[in-house]
Short mmCIF file of C-alpha atoms in Angstrom, two decimals:
data_model
loop_
_atom_site.label_atom_id
_atom_site.label_comp_id
_atom_site.label_asym_id
_atom_site.label_seq_id
_atom_site.Cartn_x
_atom_site.Cartn_y
_atom_site.Cartn_z
CA MET A 20 -41.81 27.91 -40.93
CA SER A 21 -40.99 24.79 -42.90
CA ASP A 22 -43.69 22.38 -43.95
CA VAL A 23 -44.18 19.46 -41.61
CA ARG A 24 -45.10 15.99 -42.84
CA HIS A 25 -46.26 13.25 -40.48
CA VAL A 26 -46.00 9.59 -41.50
CA LEU A 27 -48.11 7.06 -39.64
CA VAL A 28 -47.25 3.39 -40.19
CA LEU A 29 -50.16 0.94 -40.09
CA PRO A 30 -50.28 -2.87 -40.38
CA ASP A 31 -52.77 -3.05 -43.27
CA ARG A 32 -54.87 -1.05 -45.71
CA ASP A 33 -58.07 -1.22 -43.65
CA ALA A 34 -56.31 0.30 -40.63
CA ALA A 35 -54.73 2.98 -42.83
CA GLU A 36 -58.10 3.94 -44.32
CA GLU A 37 -59.72 4.13 -40.88
CA VAL A 38 -56.88 6.28 -39.52
CA ALA A 39 -57.16 8.59 -42.55
CA GLU A 40 -60.87 9.08 -41.74
CA GLU A 41 -60.14 9.63 -38.04
CA LEU A 42 -57.62 12.35 -38.91
CA GLY A 43 -60.43 14.44 -40.34
CA ASP A 44 -62.81 13.71 -37.48
CA ARG A 45 -60.38 14.16 -34.59
CA PHE A 46 -57.88 16.68 -35.89
CA GLY A 47 -59.83 18.58 -38.52
CA VAL A 48 -57.34 17.69 -41.25
CA ASP A 49 -58.68 19.35 -44.39
CA GLU A 50 -56.38 17.86 -46.98
CA GLU A 51 -56.94 14.18 -47.79
CA PRO A 52 -54.07 12.15 -46.26
CA GLN A 53 -52.06 10.11 -48.76
CA LEU A 54 -52.14 6.31 -48.38
CA VAL A 55 -48.99 4.54 -49.52
CA ARG A 56 -48.32 0.79 -49.63
CA ASP A 57 -44.89 0.08 -48.20
CA ALA A 58 -43.61 -3.42 -48.97
CA LEU A 59 -41.06 -4.53 -46.43
CA ALA A 60 -37.54 -4.82 -47.82
CA GLY A 61 -36.88 -8.23 -49.35
CA GLU A 62 -40.47 -9.38 -49.05
CA ASP A 63 -42.50 -10.26 -52.14
CA ASP A 64 -45.59 -11.35 -50.24
CA ALA A 65 -48.27 -8.65 -50.30
CA GLU A 66 -49.41 -9.76 -46.85
CA ASP A 67 -46.18 -8.36 -45.43
CA ALA A 68 -46.84 -4.85 -46.69
CA GLN A 69 -47.34 -2.00 -44.26
CA TRP A 70 -49.40 1.04 -45.17
CA LEU A 71 -48.31 4.60 -44.60
CA VAL A 72 -50.66 7.50 -44.00
CA VAL A 73 -48.87 10.69 -45.01
CA VAL A 74 -50.31 13.89 -43.53
CA GLU A 75 -49.16 17.31 -44.66
CA ASP A 76 -49.13 19.77 -41.77
CA PRO A 77 -47.99 23.10 -43.25
CA SER A 78 -48.99 25.09 -40.19
CA GLY A 79 -47.30 22.66 -37.79
CA ARG A 80 -50.47 22.48 -35.69
CA LEU A 81 -50.89 18.70 -35.36
CA ASP A 82 -49.78 17.16 -32.07
CA ALA A 83 -47.28 14.36 -32.69
CA PRO A 84 -48.02 12.45 -29.44
CA ALA A 85 -51.75 12.53 -30.28
CA LEU A 86 -51.05 11.24 -33.80
CA ASP A 87 -48.90 8.46 -32.34
CA ALA A 88 -51.70 7.54 -29.93
CA LEU A 89 -54.19 7.39 -32.82
CA ALA A 90 -51.88 5.11 -34.82
CA ALA A 91 -51.36 2.93 -31.73
CA GLU A 92 -55.10 2.32 -31.53
CA TYR A 93 -54.72 0.52 -34.88
CA GLU A 94 -51.47 -1.30 -33.94
CA GLY A 95 -49.36 1.28 -35.73
CA TRP A 96 -47.03 4.13 -34.86
CA LEU A 97 -45.88 7.60 -35.90
CA GLU A 98 -42.53 7.63 -37.71
CA THR A 99 -40.12 10.07 -36.13
CA PRO A 100 -38.46 12.42 -38.64
#
């Protein structure tokens, strides 16, 4: 089985940090999710940056629709591979 990586896109750092915490609480994610600042193409203004929460899912056990629903609670979404 190939490793699965989920990328949740959030509107700001606070939302990304809260989602990262929720991943442990709701889904039992053991490994700390990676937070990545993603500046929108062509934008220099830091206010226009999105934040990505990258979750490694080597066993493929995380439910994509549930992850998308979690991201949606924070005005974000799950990137589709």
